Coordinates of C-alpha atoms and ligand atoms in Angstrom, one line a residue:
Chain T
X1 CA -16.8 55.6 53.7
X2 CA -14.4 57.6 51.6
X3 CA -16.9 59.9 49.9
X4 CA -20.0 59.9 51.9
X5 CA -22.2 60.0 48.8
X6 CA -25.1 62.4 49.4
X7 CA -27.1 61.4 46.4
X8 CA -27.5 58.6 44.0
X9 CA -31.1 57.5 44.1
X10 CA -32.4 56.8 40.6
X11 CA -35.8 56.3 39.3
X12 CA -36.5 54.8 35.8
X13 CA -40.0 55.7 34.6
X14 CA -41.5 53.6 31.8
X15 CA -38.1 53.7 30.1
X16 CA -38.3 52.4 26.6
X17 CA -35.7 52.1 23.8
X18 CA -36.5 51.2 20.3
X19 CA -34.1 50.6 17.4
X20 CA -36.3 51.0 14.4
X21 CA -39.1 48.6 15.0
X22 CA -37.1 46.5 17.5
X23 CA -37.8 47.2 21.1
X24 CA -34.6 46.6 23.2
X25 CA -36.1 47.9 26.4
X26 CA -39.8 48.1 27.1
X27 CA -41.4 50.2 29.7
X28 CA -38.9 49.6 32.5
X29 CA -40.0 50.9 35.9
X30 CA -37.4 50.7 38.6
X31 CA -36.4 52.5 41.8
X32 CA -32.7 52.3 42.5
X33 CA -31.9 53.2 46.1
X34 CA -29.1 55.4 47.2
X35 CA -26.0 53.4 47.9
X36 CA -27.3 50.0 46.9
X37 CA -25.6 47.4 44.9
X38 CA -28.1 46.6 42.1
X39 CA -27.5 43.9 39.5
X40 CA -29.1 43.7 36.1
X41 CA -29.1 40.0 35.3
X42 CA -30.3 38.5 32.1
X43 CA -29.3 36.4 29.1
X44 CA -27.5 37.9 26.1
X45 CA -29.6 40.4 24.2
X46 CA -32.0 41.0 27.1
X47 CA -31.3 44.7 27.1
X48 CA -29.0 45.1 30.0
X49 CA -26.4 47.2 28.2
X50 CA -29.1 49.2 26.5
X51 CA -30.6 50.1 29.9
X52 CA -27.2 51.0 31.3
X53 CA -26.3 53.2 28.2
X54 CA -29.6 55.1 28.6
X55 CA -28.8 55.7 32.3
X56 CA -25.2 56.8 31.3
X57 CA -26.6 59.1 28.6
X58 CA -25.0 57.4 25.6
X59 CA -28.3 56.3 24.2
X60 CA -31.3 58.5 23.6
X61 CA -34.4 57.5 25.4
X62 CA -37.3 56.6 23.1
X63 CA -40.0 57.0 25.8
X64 CA -40.1 57.5 29.5
X65 CA -37.8 59.3 31.9
X66 CA -34.9 59.0 34.3
X67 CA -34.8 60.9 37.5
X68 CA -31.8 61.4 39.7
X69 CA -32.8 62.4 43.2
X70 CA -36.1 63.5 41.8
X71 CA -34.8 65.6 38.9
X72 CA -35.0 64.5 35.2
X73 CA -31.7 63.8 33.6
X74 CA -33.1 62.6 30.3
X75 CA -31.4 64.6 27.5
X76 CA -28.4 65.6 29.7
X77 CA -25.1 64.7 27.9
X78 CA -23.1 61.9 29.5
X79 CA -20.3 64.2 30.7
X80 CA -22.8 66.3 32.7
X81 CA -24.3 63.4 34.5
X82 CA -21.3 62.7 36.7
X83 CA -21.8 58.9 36.6
X84 CA -18.8 56.7 36.8
X85 CA -18.7 53.9 34.3
X86 CA -16.6 50.8 33.9
X87 CA -16.9 49.5 30.4
X88 CA -16.8 45.9 29.2
X89 CA -13.1 45.6 28.2
X90 CA -12.2 48.4 30.5
X91 CA -11.6 51.1 27.9
X92 CA -8.5 52.5 29.6
X93 CA -6.6 55.2 27.7
X94 CA -3.7 53.2 26.2
X95 CA -1.4 56.3 25.8
X96 CA -1.7 57.3 29.5
X97 CA 0.0 55.9 32.6
X98 CA -2.1 54.4 35.3
X99 CA -1.8 57.6 37.3
X100 CA -2.9 59.7 34.3
X101 CA -5.8 57.4 33.6
X102 CA -7.0 57.8 37.2
X103 CA -6.4 61.5 37.3
X104 CA -8.3 62.1 34.0
X105 CA -11.7 62.9 35.5
X106 CA -10.2 65.4 37.8
X107 CA -7.9 66.8 35.1
X108 CA -10.8 67.6 32.8
X109 CA -12.5 69.3 35.7
X110 CA -9.4 71.4 36.1
X111 CA -8.9 70.7 39.8
X112 CA -5.7 71.8 41.5
X113 CA -2.6 69.7 41.0
X114 CA -2.1 68.9 44.6
X115 CA -5.6 67.8 45.1
X116 CA -5.4 65.5 42.1
X117 CA -2.2 63.9 43.3
X118 CA -3.6 63.2 46.7
X119 CA -6.8 61.8 45.3
X120 CA -5.0 59.5 42.8
X121 CA -2.8 58.2 45.7
X122 CA -6.0 57.5 47.7
X123 CA -7.5 55.6 44.7
X124 CA -4.4 53.6 44.1
X125 CA -4.6 52.5 47.7
X126 CA -8.2 51.7 47.4
X127 CA -7.6 49.3 44.5
X128 CA -4.2 48.2 45.9
X129 CA -2.1 49.3 42.9
X130 CA 0.3 51.6 44.7
X131 CA 3.3 50.3 42.9
X132 CA 1.8 50.4 39.4
X133 CA 1.1 54.1 39.0
X134 CA 3.7 54.7 36.3
X135 CA 2.9 51.7 34.1
X136 CA 1.0 51.9 30.9
X137 CA -2.3 49.9 30.7
X138 CA -0.7 47.5 28.2
X139 CA 1.8 46.5 30.9
X140 CA -0.9 45.3 33.3
X141 CA -2.7 42.0 33.7
X142 CA -6.5 41.8 33.1
X143 CA -7.3 42.0 36.8
X144 CA -5.1 45.0 37.3
X145 CA -6.6 46.8 34.3
X146 CA -10.0 46.1 35.7
X147 CA -9.0 47.8 39.0
X148 CA -7.5 50.8 37.2
X149 CA -10.8 51.2 35.4
X150 CA -12.6 51.0 38.7
X151 CA -10.3 53.6 40.3
X152 CA -10.7 55.9 37.4
X153 CA -14.5 55.7 37.5
X154 CA -14.6 56.3 41.3
X155 CA -12.0 59.0 41.4
X156 CA -14.4 61.9 41.0
X157 CA -16.7 60.5 43.7
X158 CA -19.7 59.9 41.4
X159 CA -23.1 59.3 43.0
X160 CA -23.7 56.4 40.7
X161 CA -21.3 53.9 39.3
X162 CA -22.3 51.9 36.2
X163 CA -20.5 48.6 35.5
X164 CA -21.0 46.6 32.3
X165 CA -19.8 43.1 32.8
X166 CA -16.6 44.3 34.4
X167 CA -15.3 40.8 35.1
X168 CA -16.3 39.3 31.8
X169 CA -12.7 39.0 30.6
X170 CA -11.3 37.4 33.8
X171 CA -10.8 33.7 34.5
X172 CA -13.0 32.0 37.1
X173 CA -10.6 32.1 40.0
X174 CA -9.6 35.7 39.5
X175 CA -13.3 36.7 39.2
X176 CA -14.1 35.4 42.6
X177 CA -11.2 37.3 44.0
X178 CA -12.2 40.6 42.3
X179 CA -15.8 40.1 43.3
X180 CA -14.8 40.2 46.9
X181 CA -12.7 43.3 46.3
X182 CA -15.5 45.0 44.4
X183 CA -18.0 44.2 47.2
X184 CA -15.5 45.6 49.7
X185 CA -15.0 48.8 47.7
X186 CA -18.7 49.3 47.4
X187 CA -19.0 49.1 51.2
X188 CA -16.3 51.7 51.6
X189 CA -17.3 54.3 49.0
X190 CA -21.0 54.1 49.5
X191 CA -21.7 54.9 45.9
X192 CA -24.8 53.4 44.2
X193 CA -23.5 50.5 42.0
X194 CA -25.5 49.4 39.0
X195 CA -23.9 46.2 37.8
X196 CA -24.6 44.3 34.7
X197 CA -23.8 40.6 34.4
X198 CA -25.2 37.4 32.9
X199 CA -23.5 35.3 35.6
X200 CA -26.1 34.2 38.1
X201 CA -23.6 33.2 40.8
X202 CA -22.0 36.6 40.6
X203 CA -25.4 38.3 40.9
X204 CA -26.4 36.1 43.9
X205 CA -23.2 36.7 45.8
X206 CA -22.7 40.4 45.3
X207 CA -26.0 42.2 45.0
X208 CA -28.3 43.9 47.5
X209 CA -31.0 43.5 44.9
X210 CA -31.2 41.8 41.5
X211 CA -33.2 42.7 38.5
X212 CA -33.9 39.8 36.2
X213 CA -34.4 40.9 32.6
X214 CA -35.7 39.1 29.6
X215 CA -36.4 40.5 26.1
X216 CA -36.1 44.1 27.3
X217 CA -38.5 43.7 30.1
X218 CA -38.1 43.3 33.9
X219 CA -39.0 39.8 34.8
X220 CA -38.7 40.2 38.6
X221 CA -36.9 42.4 41.1
X222 CA -35.8 41.4 44.6
X223 CA -33.1 40.5 47.0
X224 CA -31.1 37.4 46.0
X225 CA -32.9 35.4 48.6
X226 CA -36.4 36.5 47.5
X227 CA -35.6 35.8 44.0
X228 CA -34.2 32.4 44.7
X229 CA -36.8 31.3 47.2
X230 CA -39.8 32.9 45.7
X231 CA -39.4 33.2 41.9
X232 CA -42.6 34.4 40.3
X233 CA -42.1 33.1 36.8
X234 CA -40.7 30.1 35.1
X235 CA -37.9 32.2 33.5
X236 CA -36.9 33.7 36.9
X237 CA -36.8 30.2 38.5
X238 CA -34.7 28.7 35.7
X239 CA -32.4 31.6 35.1
X240 CA -31.4 32.1 38.7
X241 CA -30.5 28.7 39.9
X242 CA -31.9 25.4 38.7
X243 CA -35.5 24.3 39.0
X244 CA -37.9 21.5 38.3
X245 CA -41.4 22.4 37.2
X246 CA -44.5 20.6 38.2
X247 CA -48.2 21.1 37.4
X248 CA -50.7 20.5 40.0
X249 CA -54.4 21.4 39.9
X250 CA -53.7 23.4 36.8
X251 CA -51.0 25.6 38.5
X252 CA -47.3 25.6 37.8
X253 CA -44.9 25.1 40.6
X254 CA -41.1 25.5 40.8
X255 CA -39.2 23.0 42.9
X256 CA -35.5 23.5 43.5
X257 CA -33.4 20.2 43.2
X258 CA -31.9 20.5 46.7
X259 CA -35.3 20.7 48.3
X260 CA -36.2 17.2 47.2
X261 CA -35.4 14.2 49.4
X262 CA -34.4 11.0 47.6
X263 CA -34.7 7.6 49.3
X264 CA -34.8 3.9 48.2
X265 CA -38.2 2.8 47.2
X266 CA -40.5 2.4 50.1
X267 CA -38.4 4.5 52.5
X268 CA -39.7 7.9 51.3
X269 CA -41.9 10.0 53.6
X270 CA -43.6 13.4 53.4
X271 CA -46.8 14.9 52.0
X272 CA -45.7 15.0 48.4
X273 CA -44.2 11.8 47.1
X274 CA -43.6 10.2 43.7
X275 CA -41.7 7.1 42.7
X276 CA -39.3 6.8 39.9
X277 CA -36.0 5.3 38.6
X278 CA -32.6 6.9 38.7
X279 CA -31.4 7.4 35.1
X280 CA -28.1 8.9 36.0
X281 CA -26.0 10.0 39.0
X282 CA -23.3 12.6 38.8
X283 CA -20.8 13.2 41.5
X284 CA -19.9 16.8 42.3
X285 CA -17.9 16.4 45.5
X286 CA -20.2 18.1 47.9
X287 CA -23.3 17.3 46.0
X288 CA -24.7 14.2 44.2
X289 CA -26.9 15.0 41.3
X290 CA -29.6 12.5 40.3
X291 CA -31.7 12.6 37.2
X292 CA -34.8 10.6 38.0
X293 CA -37.5 9.5 35.5
X294 CA -40.9 9.5 37.0
X295 CA -43.8 8.0 35.0
X296 CA -46.1 10.7 33.7
X297 CA -43.8 13.6 34.6
X298 CA -40.8 15.4 33.2
X299 CA -37.5 14.1 34.3
X300 CA -36.8 15.4 37.8
X301 CA -33.4 16.7 39.0
X302 CA -32.4 16.1 42.6
X303 CA -29.4 17.4 44.4
X304 CA -28.5 15.4 47.5
X305 CA -26.0 16.3 50.1
X306 CA -23.1 13.9 49.5
X307 CA -22.1 13.8 53.1
X308 CA -25.4 13.6 55.0
X309 CA -27.5 12.0 52.3
X310 CA -26.4 8.4 52.9
X311 CA -24.9 5.9 50.4
X312 CA -25.1 7.0 46.8
X313 CA -27.8 5.4 44.7
X314 CA -26.7 3.8 41.4
X315 CA -28.3 4.4 38.1
X316 CA -31.3 2.1 37.7
X317 CA -32.3 2.1 41.4
X318 CA -36.0 2.4 42.2
X319 CA -36.5 5.5 44.4
X320 CA -39.0 7.6 46.2
X321 CA -38.9 11.4 45.9
X322 CA -40.6 13.6 48.5
X323 CA -40.7 17.3 49.4
X324 CA -42.5 19.5 51.9
X325 CA -45.4 21.8 50.8
X326 CA -43.3 24.9 51.3
X327 CA -40.6 23.6 48.9
X328 CA -42.8 23.9 45.8
X329 CA -43.3 27.5 44.9
X330 CA -46.4 28.4 42.9
X331 CA -45.6 30.5 39.9
X332 CA -47.7 33.4 38.7
X333 CA -47.1 32.7 35.0
X334 CA -45.2 30.7 32.6
Chain X
X1 CA 7.9 17.5 6.1
X2 CA 11.0 17.0 8.2
X3 CA 14.2 19.0 7.8
X4 CA 15.5 21.7 10.0
X5 CA 14.0 25.2 10.0
X6 CA 17.3 26.4 8.7
X7 CA 17.1 24.2 5.7
X8 CA 13.6 25.4 5.0
X9 CA 14.7 29.0 5.2
X10 CA 17.5 28.1 2.8
X11 CA 14.9 26.7 0.3
X12 CA 12.8 29.9 0.7
X13 CA 15.8 32.1 -0.2
X14 CA 16.4 29.9 -3.2
X15 CA 12.9 30.6 -4.4
X16 CA 13.2 34.4 -4.1
X17 CA 16.8 34.5 -5.2
X18 CA 16.1 35.4 -8.9
X19 CA 13.9 38.3 -7.9
X20 CA 16.3 39.4 -5.3
X21 CA 19.0 39.4 -7.9
X22 CA 16.7 41.4 -10.2
X23 CA 16.0 44.0 -7.5
X24 CA 19.6 44.3 -6.7
X25 CA 20.6 44.7 -10.3
X26 CA 17.9 47.1 -11.3
X27 CA 17.4 49.0 -8.2
X28 CA 20.5 49.1 -6.1
X29 CA 22.8 49.1 -9.1
X30 CA 21.6 52.5 -10.4
X31 CA 21.7 54.0 -7.0
X32 CA 25.3 52.9 -6.5
X33 CA 26.0 54.3 -10.0
X34 CA 24.5 57.7 -9.0
X35 CA 26.5 57.8 -5.8
X36 CA 29.6 57.0 -7.8
X37 CA 28.8 59.7 -10.3
X38 CA 28.3 62.3 -7.6
X39 CA 31.9 61.9 -6.5
X40 CA 33.6 61.3 -9.8
X41 CA 32.0 63.7 -12.3
X42 CA 33.3 66.0 -13.6
X43 CA 36.4 65.1 -11.6
X44 CA 37.0 62.8 -8.6
X45 CA 36.5 64.4 -5.2
X46 CA 33.8 66.1 -3.1
X47 CA 33.6 69.1 -5.3
X48 CA 30.0 68.6 -6.1
X49 CA 29.1 68.5 -2.4
X50 CA 31.2 71.5 -1.7
X51 CA 28.9 73.5 -4.0
X52 CA 26.2 73.1 -1.3
X53 CA 27.9 75.6 0.8
X54 CA 29.5 77.7 -1.8
X55 CA 26.6 78.1 -4.3
X56 CA 23.8 80.5 -3.2
X57 CA 21.8 79.3 -6.1
X58 CA 21.8 75.7 -4.8
X59 CA 21.1 76.7 -1.2
X60 CA 18.1 78.8 -2.4
X61 CA 16.7 75.9 -4.4
X62 CA 17.0 73.5 -1.4
X63 CA 15.4 76.0 0.9
X64 CA 12.5 76.6 -1.5
X65 CA 12.1 72.8 -1.8
X66 CA 12.0 72.2 2.0
X67 CA 9.7 75.2 2.6
X68 CA 7.2 74.1 0.0
X69 CA 7.3 70.5 1.2
X70 CA 6.8 71.4 4.8
X71 CA 3.8 73.7 4.0
X72 CA 2.4 71.1 1.6
X73 CA 2.7 68.4 4.3
X74 CA 1.1 70.6 7.0
X75 CA -2.0 71.4 4.8
X76 CA -2.3 68.0 3.3
X77 CA -2.3 66.3 6.7
X78 CA -4.8 68.8 8.2
X79 CA -7.2 68.4 5.3
X80 CA -6.5 64.6 5.2
X81 CA -7.3 64.4 8.9
X82 CA -10.7 66.1 8.5
X83 CA -11.5 63.9 5.6
X84 CA -10.5 60.7 7.3
X85 CA -12.4 61.7 10.4
X86 CA -15.5 62.3 8.4
X87 CA -15.1 59.0 6.6
X88 CA -14.8 57.1 9.9
X89 CA -17.9 58.8 11.3
X90 CA -20.4 58.7 8.4
X91 CA -22.6 55.7 7.7
X92 CA -21.0 52.6 6.0
X93 CA -22.6 53.4 2.7
X94 CA -21.3 56.9 2.4
X95 CA -17.9 55.8 3.6
X96 CA -17.6 53.4 0.7
X97 CA -18.6 56.1 -1.7
X98 CA -16.0 58.5 -0.2
X99 CA -13.4 55.7 -0.4
X100 CA -14.1 55.1 -4.1
X101 CA -13.8 58.9 -4.8
X102 CA -10.5 58.9 -3.0
X103 CA -9.2 56.0 -5.0
X104 CA -10.4 57.5 -8.3
X105 CA -8.3 60.5 -7.6
X106 CA -5.3 58.3 -7.3
X107 CA -5.9 57.1 -10.9
X108 CA -6.1 60.5 -12.4
X109 CA -2.8 61.5 -13.9
X110 CA -0.9 64.2 -12.1
X111 CA -0.6 66.1 -15.4
X112 CA -4.4 66.2 -15.9
X113 CA -4.9 67.4 -12.3
X114 CA -2.3 70.1 -12.7
X115 CA -3.7 71.4 -15.9
X116 CA -7.2 71.5 -14.4
X117 CA -5.9 73.9 -11.8
X118 CA -4.5 76.1 -14.6
X119 CA -7.9 76.2 -16.3
X120 CA -9.6 76.9 -13.0
X121 CA -7.3 79.4 -11.4
X122 CA -5.1 80.8 -14.2
X123 CA -5.2 84.4 -15.4
X124 CA -7.9 83.5 -17.9
X125 CA -9.2 80.7 -15.8
X126 CA -12.8 80.1 -14.7
X127 CA -12.5 81.8 -11.3
X128 CA -10.7 84.9 -12.4
X129 CA -12.9 85.4 -15.5
X130 CA -16.0 85.1 -13.4
X131 CA -14.8 87.4 -10.7
X132 CA -13.7 90.0 -13.3
X133 CA -16.9 89.8 -15.3
X134 CA -19.2 90.3 -12.3
X135 CA -16.9 93.1 -11.2
X136 CA -15.7 92.0 -7.9
X137 CA -12.1 92.4 -8.9
X138 CA -10.5 94.6 -11.6
X139 CA -7.4 92.6 -12.2
X140 CA -7.1 88.8 -12.2
X141 CA -5.7 87.4 -9.0
X142 CA -2.4 85.7 -9.4
X143 CA -3.2 82.2 -8.2
X144 CA -0.8 80.5 -10.6
X145 CA 2.8 80.9 -11.7
X146 CA 4.0 81.4 -8.2
X147 CA 4.5 79.5 -5.0
X148 CA 0.8 79.7 -4.1
X149 CA 0.0 77.9 -7.3
X150 CA 2.5 75.2 -6.6
X151 CA 1.2 74.8 -3.1
X152 CA -2.4 74.5 -4.2
X153 CA -1.5 71.9 -6.8
X154 CA 0.7 69.9 -4.5
X155 CA -1.7 69.9 -1.5
X156 CA -4.5 68.8 -3.8
X157 CA -2.4 66.0 -5.1
X158 CA -1.2 64.8 -1.7
X159 CA -4.4 64.8 0.3
X160 CA -5.4 61.3 -0.7
X161 CA -2.0 60.0 0.4
X162 CA -2.5 61.7 3.8
X163 CA -6.0 60.2 4.2
X164 CA -5.1 56.5 3.8
X165 CA -2.8 56.1 6.8
X166 CA -5.0 58.3 9.0
X167 CA -8.0 56.3 8.0
X168 CA -6.3 53.1 9.0
X169 CA -5.4 54.4 12.4
X170 CA -8.8 56.0 13.1
X171 CA -10.7 52.8 12.1
X172 CA -8.7 51.0 14.8
X173 CA -9.7 53.3 17.6
X174 CA -12.0 51.6 20.2
X175 CA -15.1 53.7 20.4
X176 CA -15.5 52.7 24.1
X177 CA -12.4 54.6 25.0
X178 CA -14.0 57.8 23.7
X179 CA -17.3 57.0 25.5
X180 CA -15.2 56.4 28.6
X181 CA -13.7 59.8 28.3
X182 CA -17.2 61.4 28.1
X183 CA -18.5 59.4 31.0
X184 CA -15.6 60.6 33.1
X185 CA -16.7 64.2 32.5
X186 CA -14.7 65.3 29.5
X187 CA -16.5 67.4 26.9
X188 CA -16.3 66.4 23.2
X189 CA -13.5 68.9 22.7
X190 CA -11.5 67.7 25.6
X191 CA -12.0 64.1 24.4
X192 CA -10.7 65.1 21.0
X193 CA -7.5 66.8 22.2
X194 CA -6.6 64.5 25.1
X195 CA -7.7 61.1 23.8
X196 CA -8.5 61.1 20.1
X197 CA -5.6 63.1 18.8
X198 CA -2.9 61.2 20.8
X199 CA -4.3 57.9 19.7
X200 CA -4.1 59.0 16.0
X201 CA -0.5 60.2 16.4
X202 CA 1.0 57.2 14.6
X203 CA -1.3 57.9 11.6
X204 CA -0.3 61.6 11.7
X205 CA 3.4 60.7 11.7
X206 CA 2.9 58.2 8.9
X207 CA 0.9 60.6 6.8
X208 CA 3.4 63.4 7.3
X209 CA 6.3 61.3 6.4
X210 CA 4.6 59.9 3.3
X211 CA 3.5 63.3 2.1
X212 CA 6.8 65.0 2.8
X213 CA 8.9 62.3 1.1
X214 CA 6.6 62.2 -1.9
X215 CA 6.6 66.0 -2.1
X216 CA 10.4 66.2 -2.2
X217 CA 10.4 64.5 -5.5
X218 CA 7.7 66.6 -7.1
X219 CA 8.4 67.6 -10.6
X220 CA 5.4 68.2 -12.9
X221 CA 3.3 70.3 -10.6
X222 CA 6.0 72.9 -9.6
X223 CA 7.2 73.1 -13.2
X224 CA 3.7 73.9 -14.6
X225 CA 2.0 75.8 -11.8
X226 CA 5.2 77.6 -10.7
X227 CA 5.6 78.9 -14.2
X228 CA 9.4 78.6 -14.0
X229 CA 9.6 81.0 -11.1
X230 CA 9.5 78.3 -8.4
X231 CA 12.4 76.0 -8.8
X232 CA 12.4 72.8 -6.7
X233 CA 15.1 70.2 -6.5
X234 CA 13.5 67.7 -8.8
X235 CA 13.1 70.2 -11.7
X236 CA 16.6 71.5 -11.1
X237 CA 18.0 67.9 -11.4
X238 CA 16.3 67.4 -14.6
X239 CA 17.7 70.7 -16.0
X240 CA 21.2 69.6 -15.0
X241 CA 20.7 66.3 -16.8
X242 CA 18.9 67.4 -19.9
X243 CA 20.1 71.0 -20.5
X244 CA 23.3 71.9 -18.8
X245 CA 24.6 68.3 -18.7
X246 CA 26.2 68.7 -15.3
X247 CA 25.5 65.1 -14.3
X248 CA 27.7 65.3 -11.2
X249 CA 25.6 68.0 -9.7
X250 CA 22.5 66.2 -10.5
X251 CA 23.8 63.0 -9.0
X252 CA 24.9 64.8 -5.9
X253 CA 21.4 66.3 -5.4
X254 CA 19.8 62.9 -5.9
X255 CA 22.1 61.4 -3.4
X256 CA 21.4 64.2 -1.0
X257 CA 17.6 63.6 -1.3
X258 CA 18.1 59.9 -0.8
X259 CA 20.2 60.4 2.4
X260 CA 17.8 63.1 3.6
X261 CA 14.9 60.7 3.4
X262 CA 16.8 57.9 5.0
X263 CA 17.9 60.2 7.8
X264 CA 14.3 61.3 8.3
X265 CA 13.2 57.7 8.6
X266 CA 16.0 57.0 11.0
X267 CA 15.1 59.9 13.2
X268 CA 11.5 58.9 13.3
X269 CA 12.4 55.3 14.1
X270 CA 14.1 56.5 17.2
X271 CA 10.8 57.9 18.4
X272 CA 8.4 55.2 17.4
X273 CA 8.4 51.8 15.7
X274 CA 8.2 52.3 12.0
X275 CA 6.3 49.1 11.6
X276 CA 3.5 50.5 13.7
X277 CA 3.4 53.6 11.6
X278 CA 3.3 51.9 8.3
X279 CA 1.3 49.0 9.5
X280 CA -1.3 51.5 10.7
X281 CA -1.7 49.4 13.8
X282 CA -2.3 50.4 17.3
X283 CA 0.3 52.5 19.1
Ligands
ATP1 N1 -27.6 50.1 18.0 C1 -28.4 49.1 17.9 N2 -29.2 48.9 16.8 C2 -30.1 47.9 16.8 N3 -30.3 47.0 17.7 C3 -29.6 47.1 18.8 C4 -28.6 48.1 19.0 N4 -28.0 47.9 20.2 C5 -28.6 46.8 20.7 N5 -29.5 46.3 19.9 C6 -30.3 45.1 20.2 O1 -31.0 45.3 21.4 C7 -31.0 44.1 22.2 C8 -30.4 44.3 23.5 O2 -29.0 44.5 23.4 P1 -28.1 44.7 24.7 O3 -26.7 45.1 24.2 O4 -28.7 45.7 25.6 O5 -28.1 43.3 25.3 P2 -27.3 42.8 26.6 O6 -28.4 42.3 27.6 O7 -26.4 43.8 27.1 O8 -26.6 41.5 26.0 P3 -25.1 41.0 26.3 O9 -25.2 40.2 27.6 O10 -24.8 40.1 25.1 O11 -24.2 42.1 26.4 C9 -30.2 43.1 21.3 O12 -31.1 42.2 20.7 C10 -29.5 43.9 20.4 O13 -29.3 43.2 19.1
MG2 MG1 -24.2 43.9 27.1

């Protein structure tokens, strides 16, 4: 660890934000643990940025409270909170060099020159931009700018780092690369990361815990595995990964496509079985995706392992679908 | 459809050619004429320009002009900056109102605006009369018929010109950059001096240039509010042409102002791209 963060536990208590009569965040209760990588995941307009801006201090709280290590910070101006923040679009200072950008938080704190220089070098190392210190932000690629923004936000060793879709502007391949770097940096600095994204894969692969949000409310909180394996609501099940929904005995169940076995008619086995017809088959390399029409049910999506699953079944084939009892997860509400 | 780009450019030129000819004839023609006059009247040679070093009178006038223009520029830009800043940060509705007021002031004739200052601040103007009547002062304050009067009138006239380029630049500033500064621990003041002001520099330069260059040619305001005591180049030129009929001197001064302005633009262009200044675009 570079900084050995000594604080950074946050508690949101019934946090509410209203814009006029519109409620952008409604009674959000959340404990954010020191040093964890917490992701706020939700569709556009679900209140992720609103929540983050309240934590950062840029938005007034309508109701509720925010505690940092037990002390209320509601009403404290953003510059007093000492939270690092990486903005959507990076928000680098265009008139300052990379070094000056990174040094800025220490500059405004009037730290000694030598200390600043040393710290900036350390940060440039951390984000692997040693050779770019004297460039202006406009002379960097998107991925490099993103790393400068990160270095600048981490430079003053904040207990909490807030990131609002920091990878939104990068292309797919670069995203994956930067995700790994970000994860690595998180491990090394030990700062609490609060990360906003609407990309479910990003959330699954990076987070210690994920908060799924919808319409300003928390839908479910948990580790990536908990959320994937035990979604509690229809929204959680369909937003994080794909899911089929079945009703049985008046209850709603979520059934992941890869947990269904597909076999030619008559060959299916297992406690839960239905018969249907393949409407379409799509080839994804490692996975074969079948859309199966089953009389009396919604269309069921099945993901079969392309290598172990046997010969592909063509559209029109009569098939049996089966799954174990544990595969179908009973949902608490719609 | 087909046809080389060159050919197309050729056709384009053909289209603008008449206007180009008009501009050359009506704009460049007189300028050349003035340059010519300045070295031929009253006799061929650089005698007119030599007067710049020999005549104390001329040097004094130039000095007064530059001093007034610099002070006018400074105050106009400072006031303009505050106004533009306010306009960017108020609600959309009020901003539109402020913008209309600003534009209205462009349409009011400089003569009208100058005389209003006389009525307001003259010896028998509203302010002095009031102050004398309620006994705060015994003698009217000399606001007008001196350099102060000229400055008041000119700054007032120039402020809208300073506001527009500043407004353009300020509207282009990304608010997230300012939020970023706050989140990194900078106070509002630090954010202003270290981030906001540098980012508005192109606007400051543009506004200063614009105001300074326009001020150089000011005629009506100094003539009326200066009460004949504050002689600036433009008024002096008109005296040379209309009264003393020394057209050579007048032409020389006109040429001097022209080259002064061009030199200023050239100097500025060495430091920053003029297009970004006048385009009001990002630095
Ligand atoms: N200043 C504001 N005034 C009124 N409504 C606002 C304001 N800011 C946000 N909202 C509304 O609050 C809701 C949540 O916005 P927010 O920006 O938090 O969404 P988000 O989850 O960050 O979405 P995205 O993924 O698109 O960034 C939206 O419906 C938005 O229109
Ligand atoms: Mg957002």
